[in-house]
Amino acid sequence: MAEENMTLVTEFVLIGLTHRPELKMPLFLVFLVIYLITLLGNLGLIVLIWKDPHLHTPMYLFLSGLAMADASTSSSVTPKMLINFLSKNHKISLAEFFTQFYFLGSSATTECFLLLVMAYDRYVAICNPLLYPVVMSNSLCTQFISASYLVGFLHLVIHVGLLVRLTFCRSNIIRYYYCEILQLFKLSCTDSTVNMIVLLNFSVFIQAFTFLNIIVSYIKVLFAILKKKSEKGRRKAFSTCSAHLLSVSLFYGTLFLIYVCPGSGPVEDKENMFSLLYTIIIPLLNPFIYSLRNKEVIGALRRLMKK
């Protein structure tokens, strides 16, 4: 016991994406460009929605909340990864590990609930268009967004609080580019069964609850669209849902690939690849998914550029 107390781990080493030195600078440049575009796209979308009164509607308020969550997800992981590409010291302290895990996890939880309320918004808009202005007021939307962020913050307080009780006295090597919490449990010399049960139960409940409710909302939306007699009305209704459906598919599809689908290669390599989609690529794509074919966003951008 005395020997274990002398070798308690307080720092970890993130192995990162590659061991090959010749790839580190090219990867640094690639991910730096991706990160800058991600921030520009998401924060720019928030500013655009805030500045243009035409976009002060429930759908765009939710979109601004989603953009903030995406910017937070990317910022919780990418800066440390960029530093590690240039540095030989890949160590991360326990406090830094907990901090990164907290912000990454809270952003993911927030995004789950924001995608859910965005699906509800589309359901009300298409299935009950006459009641939409009454039901989906801007004040209610603000409450939904605030509640989504509050749930995200409180959810991770539980897990970080449970992490504090653990001690680490085994290997300090983590074969990921970010703070992967399940790997941390494996390095614990304290029984982490409670942590594992709480984490898995909360994660499964949140992901299943939000995903199933999104599916139910869109099944009702689909039936409502098919009942429309006008071809133009059906096309317009589909177009308002397509961007959100693509975003939902990317987000939950990636979670499915990470936690459900088996891989043929090493587990760490597979999860690193899929985690890149979730932590870096999705936050990059979302602002463009919602903007490129959106006439209102493009119009708002043109008006802002003319000022």
JSON list of C-alpha atoms in Angstrom, two decimals, residues 21-234:
[
{"chain": "A", "resi": 21, "resn": "PRO", "atom": "CA", "xyz": [7.03, 13.04, -36.68]},
{"chain": "A", "resi": 22, "resn": "GLU", "atom": "CA", "xyz": [6.80, 13.85, -40.40]},
{"chain": "A", "resi": 23, "resn": "LEU", "atom": "CA", "xyz": [2.98, 13.87, -40.20]},
{"chain": "A", "resi": 24, "resn": "LYS", "atom": "CA", "xyz": [2.67, 16.17, -37.19]},
{"chain": "A", "resi": 25, "resn": "MET", "atom": "CA", "xyz": [3.20, 19.51, -38.97]},
{"chain": "A", "resi": 26, "resn": "PRO", "atom": "CA", "xyz": [0.83, 18.72, -41.89]},
{"chain": "A", "resi": 27, "resn": "LEU", "atom": "CA", "xyz": [-1.81, 17.51, -39.40]},
{"chain": "A", "resi": 28, "resn": "PHE", "atom": "CA", "xyz": [-1.29, 20.64, -37.30]},
{"chain": "A", "resi": 29, "resn": "LEU", "atom": "CA", "xyz": [-1.95, 22.86, -40.32]},
{"chain": "A", "resi": 30, "resn": "VAL", "atom": "CA", "xyz": [-4.99, 20.84, -41.40]},
{"chain": "A", "resi": 31, "resn": "PHE", "atom": "CA", "xyz": [-6.63, 20.90, -37.97]},
{"chain": "A", "resi": 32, "resn": "LEU", "atom": "CA", "xyz": [-5.70, 24.54, -37.39]},
{"chain": "A", "resi": 33, "resn": "VAL", "atom": "CA", "xyz": [-7.53, 25.51, -40.60]},
{"chain": "A", "resi": 34, "resn": "ILE", "atom": "CA", "xyz": [-10.50, 23.31, -39.63]},
{"chain": "A", "resi": 35, "resn": "TYR", "atom": "CA", "xyz": [-10.64, 24.88, -36.17]},
{"chain": "A", "resi": 36, "resn": "LEU", "atom": "CA", "xyz": [-10.50, 28.46, -37.50]},
{"chain": "A", "resi": 37, "resn": "ILE", "atom": "CA", "xyz": [-13.25, 27.71, -40.05]},
{"chain": "A", "resi": 38, "resn": "THR", "atom": "CA", "xyz": [-15.32, 26.05, -37.29]},
{"chain": "A", "resi": 39, "resn": "LEU", "atom": "CA", "xyz": [-15.08, 29.11, -35.06]},
{"chain": "A", "resi": 40, "resn": "LEU", "atom": "CA", "xyz": [-15.72, 31.49, -37.96]},
{"chain": "A", "resi": 41, "resn": "GLY", "atom": "CA", "xyz": [-18.74, 29.48, -39.14]},
{"chain": "A", "resi": 42, "resn": "ASN", "atom": "CA", "xyz": [-20.38, 28.98, -35.75]},
{"chain": "A", "resi": 43, "resn": "LEU", "atom": "CA", "xyz": [-19.60, 32.32, -34.12]},
{"chain": "A", "resi": 44, "resn": "GLY", "atom": "CA", "xyz": [-20.30, 34.12, -37.39]},
{"chain": "A", "resi": 45, "resn": "LEU", "atom": "CA", "xyz": [-23.72, 32.45, -37.56]},
{"chain": "A", "resi": 46, "resn": "ILE", "atom": "CA", "xyz": [-24.48, 33.54, -33.98]},
{"chain": "A", "resi": 47, "resn": "VAL", "atom": "CA", "xyz": [-23.52, 37.15, -34.78]},
{"chain": "A", "resi": 48, "resn": "LEU", "atom": "CA", "xyz": [-25.57, 37.08, -38.00]},
{"chain": "A", "resi": 49, "resn": "ILE", "atom": "CA", "xyz": [-28.68, 35.84, -36.17]},
{"chain": "A", "resi": 50, "resn": "TRP", "atom": "CA", "xyz": [-28.18, 38.39, -33.40]},
{"chain": "A", "resi": 51, "resn": "LYS", "atom": "CA", "xyz": [-27.68, 41.32, -35.81]},
{"chain": "A", "resi": 52, "resn": "ASP", "atom": "CA", "xyz": [-30.49, 40.62, -38.29]},
{"chain": "A", "resi": 53, "resn": "PRO", "atom": "CA", "xyz": [-34.07, 41.13, -36.97]},
{"chain": "A", "resi": 54, "resn": "HIS", "atom": "CA", "xyz": [-35.43, 38.90, -39.76]},
{"chain": "A", "resi": 55, "resn": "LEU", "atom": "CA", "xyz": [-33.72, 35.94, -38.08]},
{"chain": "A", "resi": 56, "resn": "HIS", "atom": "CA", "xyz": [-35.17, 36.57, -34.62]},
{"chain": "A", "resi": 57, "resn": "THR", "atom": "CA", "xyz": [-37.45, 33.55, -34.93]},
{"chain": "A", "resi": 58, "resn": "PRO", "atom": "CA", "xyz": [-37.57, 30.30, -32.92]},
{"chain": "A", "resi": 59, "resn": "MET", "atom": "CA", "xyz": [-35.77, 28.20, -35.54]},
{"chain": "A", "resi": 60, "resn": "TYR", "atom": "CA", "xyz": [-32.80, 30.57, -35.70]},
{"chain": "A", "resi": 61, "resn": "LEU", "atom": "CA", "xyz": [-32.68, 31.08, -31.94]},
{"chain": "A", "resi": 62, "resn": "PHE", "atom": "CA", "xyz": [-32.29, 27.32, -31.59]},
{"chain": "A", "resi": 63, "resn": "LEU", "atom": "CA", "xyz": [-29.69, 27.35, -34.36]},
{"chain": "A", "resi": 64, "resn": "SER", "atom": "CA", "xyz": [-27.64, 29.98, -32.52]},
{"chain": "A", "resi": 65, "resn": "GLY", "atom": "CA", "xyz": [-27.75, 27.80, -29.39]},
{"chain": "A", "resi": 66, "resn": "LEU", "atom": "CA", "xyz": [-26.57, 24.80, -31.42]},
{"chain": "A", "resi": 67, "resn": "ALA", "atom": "CA", "xyz": [-23.77, 26.86, -32.97]},
{"chain": "A", "resi": 68, "resn": "MET", "atom": "CA", "xyz": [-22.52, 27.84, -29.51]},
{"chain": "A", "resi": 69, "resn": "ALA", "atom": "CA", "xyz": [-22.54, 24.19, -28.39]},
{"chain": "A", "resi": 70, "resn": "ASP", "atom": "CA", "xyz": [-20.58, 23.20, -31.53]},
{"chain": "A", "resi": 71, "resn": "ALA", "atom": "CA", "xyz": [-18.00, 25.94, -30.94]},
{"chain": "A", "resi": 72, "resn": "SER", "atom": "CA", "xyz": [-17.64, 24.74, -27.33]},
{"chain": "A", "resi": 73, "resn": "THR", "atom": "CA", "xyz": [-17.23, 21.10, -28.40]},
{"chain": "A", "resi": 74, "resn": "SER", "atom": "CA", "xyz": [-14.47, 21.96, -30.86]},
{"chain": "A", "resi": 75, "resn": "SER", "atom": "CA", "xyz": [-12.73, 24.37, -28.46]},
{"chain": "A", "resi": 76, "resn": "SER", "atom": "CA", "xyz": [-12.67, 21.82, -25.65]},
{"chain": "A", "resi": 77, "resn": "VAL", "atom": "CA", "xyz": [-10.56, 19.41, -27.72]},
{"chain": "A", "resi": 78, "resn": "THR", "atom": "CA", "xyz": [-8.78, 21.08, -30.65]},
{"chain": "A", "resi": 79, "resn": "PRO", "atom": "CA", "xyz": [-6.44, 23.59, -28.91]},
{"chain": "A", "resi": 80, "resn": "LYS", "atom": "CA", "xyz": [-4.81, 20.86, -26.79]},
{"chain": "A", "resi": 81, "resn": "MET", "atom": "CA", "xyz": [-4.50, 18.61, -29.83]},
{"chain": "A", "resi": 82, "resn": "LEU", "atom": "CA", "xyz": [-2.80, 21.42, -31.81]},
{"chain": "A", "resi": 83, "resn": "ILE", "atom": "CA", "xyz": [-0.35, 22.06, -28.97]},
{"chain": "A", "resi": 84, "resn": "ASN", "atom": "CA", "xyz": [0.52, 18.36, -28.82]},
{"chain": "A", "resi": 85, "resn": "PHE", "atom": "CA", "xyz": [1.31, 18.29, -32.55]},
{"chain": "A", "resi": 86, "resn": "LEU", "atom": "CA", "xyz": [4.06, 20.87, -31.96]},
{"chain": "A", "resi": 87, "resn": "SER", "atom": "CA", "xyz": [5.25, 19.76, -28.54]},
{"chain": "A", "resi": 88, "resn": "LYS", "atom": "CA", "xyz": [7.16, 16.70, -27.37]},
{"chain": "A", "resi": 89, "resn": "ASN", "atom": "CA", "xyz": [5.50, 17.03, -23.98]},
{"chain": "A", "resi": 90, "resn": "HIS", "atom": "CA", "xyz": [2.03, 15.48, -24.26]},
{"chain": "A", "resi": 91, "resn": "LYS", "atom": "CA", "xyz": [1.31, 15.51, -20.55]},
{"chain": "A", "resi": 92, "resn": "ILE", "atom": "CA", "xyz": [-2.00, 16.71, -19.17]},
{"chain": "A", "resi": 93, "resn": "SER", "atom": "CA", "xyz": [-2.71, 17.25, -15.48]},
{"chain": "A", "resi": 94, "resn": "LEU", "atom": "CA", "xyz": [-5.62, 15.65, -13.68]},
{"chain": "A", "resi": 95, "resn": "ALA", "atom": "CA", "xyz": [-7.31, 19.06, -13.33]},
{"chain": "A", "resi": 96, "resn": "GLU", "atom": "CA", "xyz": [-6.91, 19.74, -17.07]},
{"chain": "A", "resi": 97, "resn": "PHE", "atom": "CA", "xyz": [-8.27, 16.27, -17.84]},
{"chain": "A", "resi": 98, "resn": "PHE", "atom": "CA", "xyz": [-11.37, 16.84, -15.70]},
{"chain": "A", "resi": 99, "resn": "THR", "atom": "CA", "xyz": [-11.87, 20.31, -17.22]},
{"chain": "A", "resi": 100, "resn": "GLN", "atom": "CA", "xyz": [-11.71, 19.04, -20.80]},
{"chain": "A", "resi": 101, "resn": "PHE", "atom": "CA", "xyz": [-14.03, 16.15, -19.99]},
{"chain": "A", "resi": 102, "resn": "TYR", "atom": "CA", "xyz": [-16.49, 18.53, -18.32]},
{"chain": "A", "resi": 103, "resn": "PHE", "atom": "CA", "xyz": [-16.78, 20.96, -21.23]},
{"chain": "A", "resi": 104, "resn": "LEU", "atom": "CA", "xyz": [-16.79, 18.24, -23.89]},
{"chain": "A", "resi": 105, "resn": "GLY", "atom": "CA", "xyz": [-19.45, 16.22, -22.07]},
{"chain": "A", "resi": 106, "resn": "SER", "atom": "CA", "xyz": [-21.64, 19.20, -21.19]},
{"chain": "A", "resi": 107, "resn": "SER", "atom": "CA", "xyz": [-21.55, 20.40, -24.82]},
{"chain": "A", "resi": 108, "resn": "ALA", "atom": "CA", "xyz": [-22.55, 16.93, -26.06]},
{"chain": "A", "resi": 109, "resn": "THR", "atom": "CA", "xyz": [-25.43, 16.71, -23.58]},
{"chain": "A", "resi": 110, "resn": "THR", "atom": "CA", "xyz": [-26.59, 20.20, -24.49]},
{"chain": "A", "resi": 111, "resn": "GLU", "atom": "CA", "xyz": [-26.50, 19.33, -28.19]},
{"chain": "A", "resi": 112, "resn": "CYS", "atom": "CA", "xyz": [-28.69, 16.25, -27.62]},
{"chain": "A", "resi": 113, "resn": "PHE", "atom": "CA", "xyz": [-31.42, 18.38, -26.03]},
{"chain": "A", "resi": 114, "resn": "LEU", "atom": "CA", "xyz": [-31.06, 21.22, -28.54]},
{"chain": "A", "resi": 115, "resn": "LEU", "atom": "CA", "xyz": [-31.55, 18.76, -31.41]},
{"chain": "A", "resi": 116, "resn": "LEU", "atom": "CA", "xyz": [-34.65, 17.51, -29.60]},
{"chain": "A", "resi": 117, "resn": "VAL", "atom": "CA", "xyz": [-36.22, 20.95, -29.15]},
{"chain": "A", "resi": 118, "resn": "MET", "atom": "CA", "xyz": [-35.38, 21.81, -32.77]},
{"chain": "A", "resi": 119, "resn": "ALA", "atom": "CA", "xyz": [-37.29, 18.69, -33.84]},
{"chain": "A", "resi": 120, "resn": "TYR", "atom": "CA", "xyz": [-40.21, 19.79, -31.65]},
{"chain": "A", "resi": 121, "resn": "ASP", "atom": "CA", "xyz": [-40.06, 23.23, -33.29]},
{"chain": "A", "resi": 122, "resn": "ARG", "atom": "CA", "xyz": [-40.37, 21.63, -36.76]},
{"chain": "A", "resi": 123, "resn": "TYR", "atom": "CA", "xyz": [-43.21, 19.42, -35.50]},
{"chain": "A", "resi": 124, "resn": "VAL", "atom": "CA", "xyz": [-45.23, 22.39, -34.25]},
{"chain": "A", "resi": 125, "resn": "ALA", "atom": "CA", "xyz": [-44.46, 24.47, -37.37]},
{"chain": "A", "resi": 126, "resn": "ILE", "atom": "CA", "xyz": [-45.62, 21.78, -39.80]},
{"chain": "A", "resi": 127, "resn": "CYS", "atom": "CA", "xyz": [-48.30, 19.91, -37.85]},
{"chain": "A", "resi": 128, "resn": "ASN", "atom": "CA", "xyz": [-49.87, 22.94, -36.11]},
{"chain": "A", "resi": 129, "resn": "PRO", "atom": "CA", "xyz": [-48.94, 25.97, -38.25]},
{"chain": "A", "resi": 130, "resn": "LEU", "atom": "CA", "xyz": [-51.81, 28.14, -36.98]},
{"chain": "A", "resi": 131, "resn": "LEU", "atom": "CA", "xyz": [-50.77, 27.64, -33.35]},
{"chain": "A", "resi": 132, "resn": "TYR", "atom": "CA", "xyz": [-47.05, 27.98, -34.05]},
{"chain": "A", "resi": 133, "resn": "PRO", "atom": "CA", "xyz": [-46.72, 31.73, -33.27]},
{"chain": "A", "resi": 134, "resn": "VAL", "atom": "CA", "xyz": [-48.52, 31.20, -29.96]},
{"chain": "A", "resi": 135, "resn": "VAL", "atom": "CA", "xyz": [-46.86, 27.93, -28.88]},
{"chain": "A", "resi": 136, "resn": "MET", "atom": "CA", "xyz": [-43.29, 28.72, -29.98]},
{"chain": "A", "resi": 137, "resn": "SER", "atom": "CA", "xyz": [-42.78, 32.22, -28.65]},
{"chain": "A", "resi": 138, "resn": "ASN", "atom": "CA", "xyz": [-39.26, 33.63, -28.50]},
{"chain": "A", "resi": 139, "resn": "SER", "atom": "CA", "xyz": [-39.39, 33.65, -24.69]},
{"chain": "A", "resi": 140, "resn": "LEU", "atom": "CA", "xyz": [-40.28, 29.94, -24.63]},
{"chain": "A", "resi": 141, "resn": "CYS", "atom": "CA", "xyz": [-37.45, 29.21, -27.08]},
{"chain": "A", "resi": 142, "resn": "THR", "atom": "CA", "xyz": [-35.01, 31.07, -24.82]},
{"chain": "A", "resi": 143, "resn": "GLN", "atom": "CA", "xyz": [-36.22, 28.95, -21.89]},
{"chain": "A", "resi": 144, "resn": "PHE", "atom": "CA", "xyz": [-35.72, 25.75, -23.93]},
{"chain": "A", "resi": 145, "resn": "ILE", "atom": "CA", "xyz": [-32.16, 26.80, -24.85]},
{"chain": "A", "resi": 146, "resn": "SER", "atom": "CA", "xyz": [-31.35, 27.78, -21.26]},
{"chain": "A", "resi": 147, "resn": "ALA", "atom": "CA", "xyz": [-32.76, 24.49, -19.96]},
{"chain": "A", "resi": 148, "resn": "SER", "atom": "CA", "xyz": [-30.67, 22.52, -22.48]},
{"chain": "A", "resi": 149, "resn": "TYR", "atom": "CA", "xyz": [-27.48, 24.22, -21.34]},
{"chain": "A", "resi": 150, "resn": "LEU", "atom": "CA", "xyz": [-28.42, 23.87, -17.66]},
{"chain": "A", "resi": 151, "resn": "VAL", "atom": "CA", "xyz": [-29.02, 20.13, -18.05]},
{"chain": "A", "resi": 152, "resn": "GLY", "atom": "CA", "xyz": [-25.67, 19.82, -19.83]},
{"chain": "A", "resi": 153, "resn": "PHE", "atom": "CA", "xyz": [-23.79, 21.66, -17.08]},
{"chain": "A", "resi": 154, "resn": "LEU", "atom": "CA", "xyz": [-25.51, 19.81, -14.21]},
{"chain": "A", "resi": 155, "resn": "HIS", "atom": "CA", "xyz": [-25.17, 16.40, -15.89]},
{"chain": "A", "resi": 156, "resn": "LEU", "atom": "CA", "xyz": [-21.38, 16.69, -16.00]},
{"chain": "A", "resi": 157, "resn": "VAL", "atom": "CA", "xyz": [-21.16, 18.01, -12.44]},
{"chain": "A", "resi": 158, "resn": "ILE", "atom": "CA", "xyz": [-22.36, 14.56, -11.34]},
{"chain": "A", "resi": 159, "resn": "HIS", "atom": "CA", "xyz": [-19.65, 12.72, -13.29]},
{"chain": "A", "resi": 160, "resn": "VAL", "atom": "CA", "xyz": [-16.81, 15.07, -12.38]},
{"chain": "A", "resi": 161, "resn": "GLY", "atom": "CA", "xyz": [-17.92, 14.87, -8.73]},
{"chain": "A", "resi": 162, "resn": "LEU", "atom": "CA", "xyz": [-17.63, 11.08, -8.89]},
{"chain": "A", "resi": 163, "resn": "LEU", "atom": "CA", "xyz": [-14.24, 11.31, -10.62]},
{"chain": "A", "resi": 164, "resn": "VAL", "atom": "CA", "xyz": [-12.76, 13.21, -7.68]},
{"chain": "A", "resi": 165, "resn": "ARG", "atom": "CA", "xyz": [-13.04, 10.10, -5.49]},
{"chain": "A", "resi": 166, "resn": "LEU", "atom": "CA", "xyz": [-10.79, 8.06, -7.81]},
{"chain": "A", "resi": 167, "resn": "THR", "atom": "CA", "xyz": [-7.04, 7.68, -7.45]},
{"chain": "A", "resi": 168, "resn": "PHE", "atom": "CA", "xyz": [-4.67, 6.55, -10.20]},
{"chain": "A", "resi": 169, "resn": "CYS", "atom": "CA", "xyz": [-1.56, 4.45, -9.69]},
{"chain": "A", "resi": 170, "resn": "ARG", "atom": "CA", "xyz": [-1.25, 2.41, -12.88]},
{"chain": "A", "resi": 171, "resn": "SER", "atom": "CA", "xyz": [-0.07, 3.47, -16.33]},
{"chain": "A", "resi": 172, "resn": "ASN", "atom": "CA", "xyz": [-0.54, 7.14, -17.23]},
{"chain": "A", "resi": 173, "resn": "ILE", "atom": "CA", "xyz": [-0.72, 6.50, -20.99]},
{"chain": "A", "resi": 174, "resn": "ILE", "atom": "CA", "xyz": [-4.02, 7.34, -22.76]},
{"chain": "A", "resi": 175, "resn": "ARG", "atom": "CA", "xyz": [-4.05, 6.27, -26.40]},
{"chain": "A", "resi": 176, "resn": "TYR", "atom": "CA", "xyz": [-6.34, 9.03, -27.55]},
{"chain": "A", "resi": 177, "resn": "TYR", "atom": "CA", "xyz": [-5.99, 12.66, -28.66]},
{"chain": "A", "resi": 178, "resn": "TYR", "atom": "CA", "xyz": [-8.48, 13.83, -26.02]},
{"chain": "A", "resi": 179, "resn": "CYS", "atom": "CA", "xyz": [-9.55, 12.96, -22.48]},
{"chain": "A", "resi": 180, "resn": "GLU", "atom": "CA", "xyz": [-11.49, 9.73, -23.03]},
{"chain": "A", "resi": 181, "resn": "ILE", "atom": "CA", "xyz": [-13.20, 9.00, -19.73]},
{"chain": "A", "resi": 182, "resn": "LEU", "atom": "CA", "xyz": [-13.56, 5.21, -20.13]},
{"chain": "A", "resi": 183, "resn": "GLN", "atom": "CA", "xyz": [-9.79, 4.98, -20.54]},
{"chain": "A", "resi": 184, "resn": "LEU", "atom": "CA", "xyz": [-9.37, 6.87, -17.28]},
{"chain": "A", "resi": 185, "resn": "PHE", "atom": "CA", "xyz": [-11.50, 4.29, -15.46]},
{"chain": "A", "resi": 186, "resn": "LYS", "atom": "CA", "xyz": [-9.12, 1.56, -16.64]},
{"chain": "A", "resi": 187, "resn": "LEU", "atom": "CA", "xyz": [-6.18, 3.39, -15.04]},
{"chain": "A", "resi": 188, "resn": "SER", "atom": "CA", "xyz": [-7.89, 3.83, -11.68]},
{"chain": "A", "resi": 189, "resn": "CYS", "atom": "CA", "xyz": [-6.60, 1.92, -8.66]},
{"chain": "A", "resi": 190, "resn": "THR", "atom": "CA", "xyz": [-9.91, 2.75, -6.91]},
{"chain": "A", "resi": 191, "resn": "ASP", "atom": "CA", "xyz": [-12.99, 0.72, -7.83]},
{"chain": "A", "resi": 192, "resn": "SER", "atom": "CA", "xyz": [-14.68, 2.72, -10.62]},
{"chain": "A", "resi": 193, "resn": "THR", "atom": "CA", "xyz": [-17.76, 0.49, -10.95]},
{"chain": "A", "resi": 194, "resn": "VAL", "atom": "CA", "xyz": [-20.07, 3.19, -9.57]},
{"chain": "A", "resi": 195, "resn": "ASN", "atom": "CA", "xyz": [-18.63, 5.74, -12.01]},
{"chain": "A", "resi": 196, "resn": "MET", "atom": "CA", "xyz": [-19.10, 3.34, -14.93]},
{"chain": "A", "resi": 197, "resn": "ILE", "atom": "CA", "xyz": [-22.70, 2.48, -14.02]},
{"chain": "A", "resi": 198, "resn": "VAL", "atom": "CA", "xyz": [-23.71, 6.11, -13.50]},
{"chain": "A", "resi": 199, "resn": "LEU", "atom": "CA", "xyz": [-21.99, 7.25, -16.72]},
{"chain": "A", "resi": 200, "resn": "LEU", "atom": "CA", "xyz": [-23.50, 4.51, -18.89]},
{"chain": "A", "resi": 201, "resn": "ASN", "atom": "CA", "xyz": [-27.00, 4.82, -17.41]},
{"chain": "A", "resi": 202, "resn": "PHE", "atom": "CA", "xyz": [-27.10, 8.60, -17.83]},
{"chain": "A", "resi": 203, "resn": "SER", "atom": "CA", "xyz": [-25.59, 8.44, -21.33]},
{"chain": "A", "resi": 204, "resn": "VAL", "atom": "CA", "xyz": [-27.95, 5.72, -22.55]},
{"chain": "A", "resi": 205, "resn": "PHE", "atom": "CA", "xyz": [-30.99, 7.46, -21.06]},
{"chain": "A", "resi": 206, "resn": "ILE", "atom": "CA", "xyz": [-30.15, 10.89, -22.50]},
{"chain": "A", "resi": 207, "resn": "GLN", "atom": "CA", "xyz": [-29.23, 9.62, -25.95]},
{"chain": "A", "resi": 208, "resn": "ALA", "atom": "CA", "xyz": [-32.14, 7.17, -26.18]},
{"chain": "A", "resi": 209, "resn": "PHE", "atom": "CA", "xyz": [-34.68, 9.67, -24.78]},
{"chain": "A", "resi": 210, "resn": "THR", "atom": "CA", "xyz": [-33.67, 12.49, -27.12]},
{"chain": "A", "resi": 211, "resn": "PHE", "atom": "CA", "xyz": [-33.21, 10.30, -30.21]},
{"chain": "A", "resi": 212, "resn": "LEU", "atom": "CA", "xyz": [-36.51, 8.43, -29.83]},
{"chain": "A", "resi": 213, "resn": "ASN", "atom": "CA", "xyz": [-38.43, 11.67, -29.29]},
{"chain": "A", "resi": 214, "resn": "ILE", "atom": "CA", "xyz": [-36.78, 13.17, -32.39]},
{"chain": "A", "resi": 215, "resn": "ILE", "atom": "CA", "xyz": [-37.83, 10.09, -34.38]},
{"chain": "A", "resi": 216, "resn": "VAL", "atom": "CA", "xyz": [-41.42, 10.31, -33.09]},
{"chain": "A", "resi": 217, "resn": "SER", "atom": "CA", "xyz": [-41.55, 14.03, -33.96]},
{"chain": "A", "resi": 218, "resn": "TYR", "atom": "CA", "xyz": [-40.37, 13.42, -37.50]},
{"chain": "A", "resi": 219, "resn": "ILE", "atom": "CA", "xyz": [-42.73, 10.48, -38.04]},
{"chain": "A", "resi": 220, "resn": "LYS", "atom": "CA", "xyz": [-45.59, 12.84, -37.22]},
{"chain": "A", "resi": 221, "resn": "VAL", "atom": "CA", "xyz": [-44.04, 15.51, -39.43]},
{"chain": "A", "resi": 222, "resn": "LEU", "atom": "CA", "xyz": [-43.75, 13.02, -42.32]},
{"chain": "A", "resi": 223, "resn": "PHE", "atom": "CA", "xyz": [-47.44, 12.07, -42.09]},
{"chain": "A", "resi": 224, "resn": "ALA", "atom": "CA", "xyz": [-48.40, 15.75, -41.95]},
{"chain": "A", "resi": 225, "resn": "ILE", "atom": "CA", "xyz": [-46.30, 16.50, -45.05]},
{"chain": "A", "resi": 226, "resn": "LEU", "atom": "CA", "xyz": [-47.76, 13.58, -47.00]},
{"chain": "A", "resi": 227, "resn": "LYS", "atom": "CA", "xyz": [-51.27, 14.87, -46.23]},
{"chain": "A", "resi": 228, "resn": "LYS", "atom": "CA", "xyz": [-50.53, 18.21, -47.89]},
{"chain": "A", "resi": 229, "resn": "LYS", "atom": "CA", "xyz": [-52.25, 18.52, -51.25]},
{"chain": "A", "resi": 230, "resn": "SER", "atom": "CA", "xyz": [-49.86, 21.07, -52.69]},
{"chain": "A", "resi": 231, "resn": "GLU", "atom": "CA", "xyz": [-46.62, 19.76, -54.20]},
{"chain": "A", "resi": 232, "resn": "LYS", "atom": "CA", "xyz": [-45.02, 23.12, -53.47]},
{"chain": "A", "resi": 233, "resn": "GLY", "atom": "CA", "xyz": [-46.12, 22.90, -49.83]},
{"chain": "A", "resi": 234, "resn": "ARG", "atom": "CA", "xyz": [-44.67, 19.41, -49.46]}
]
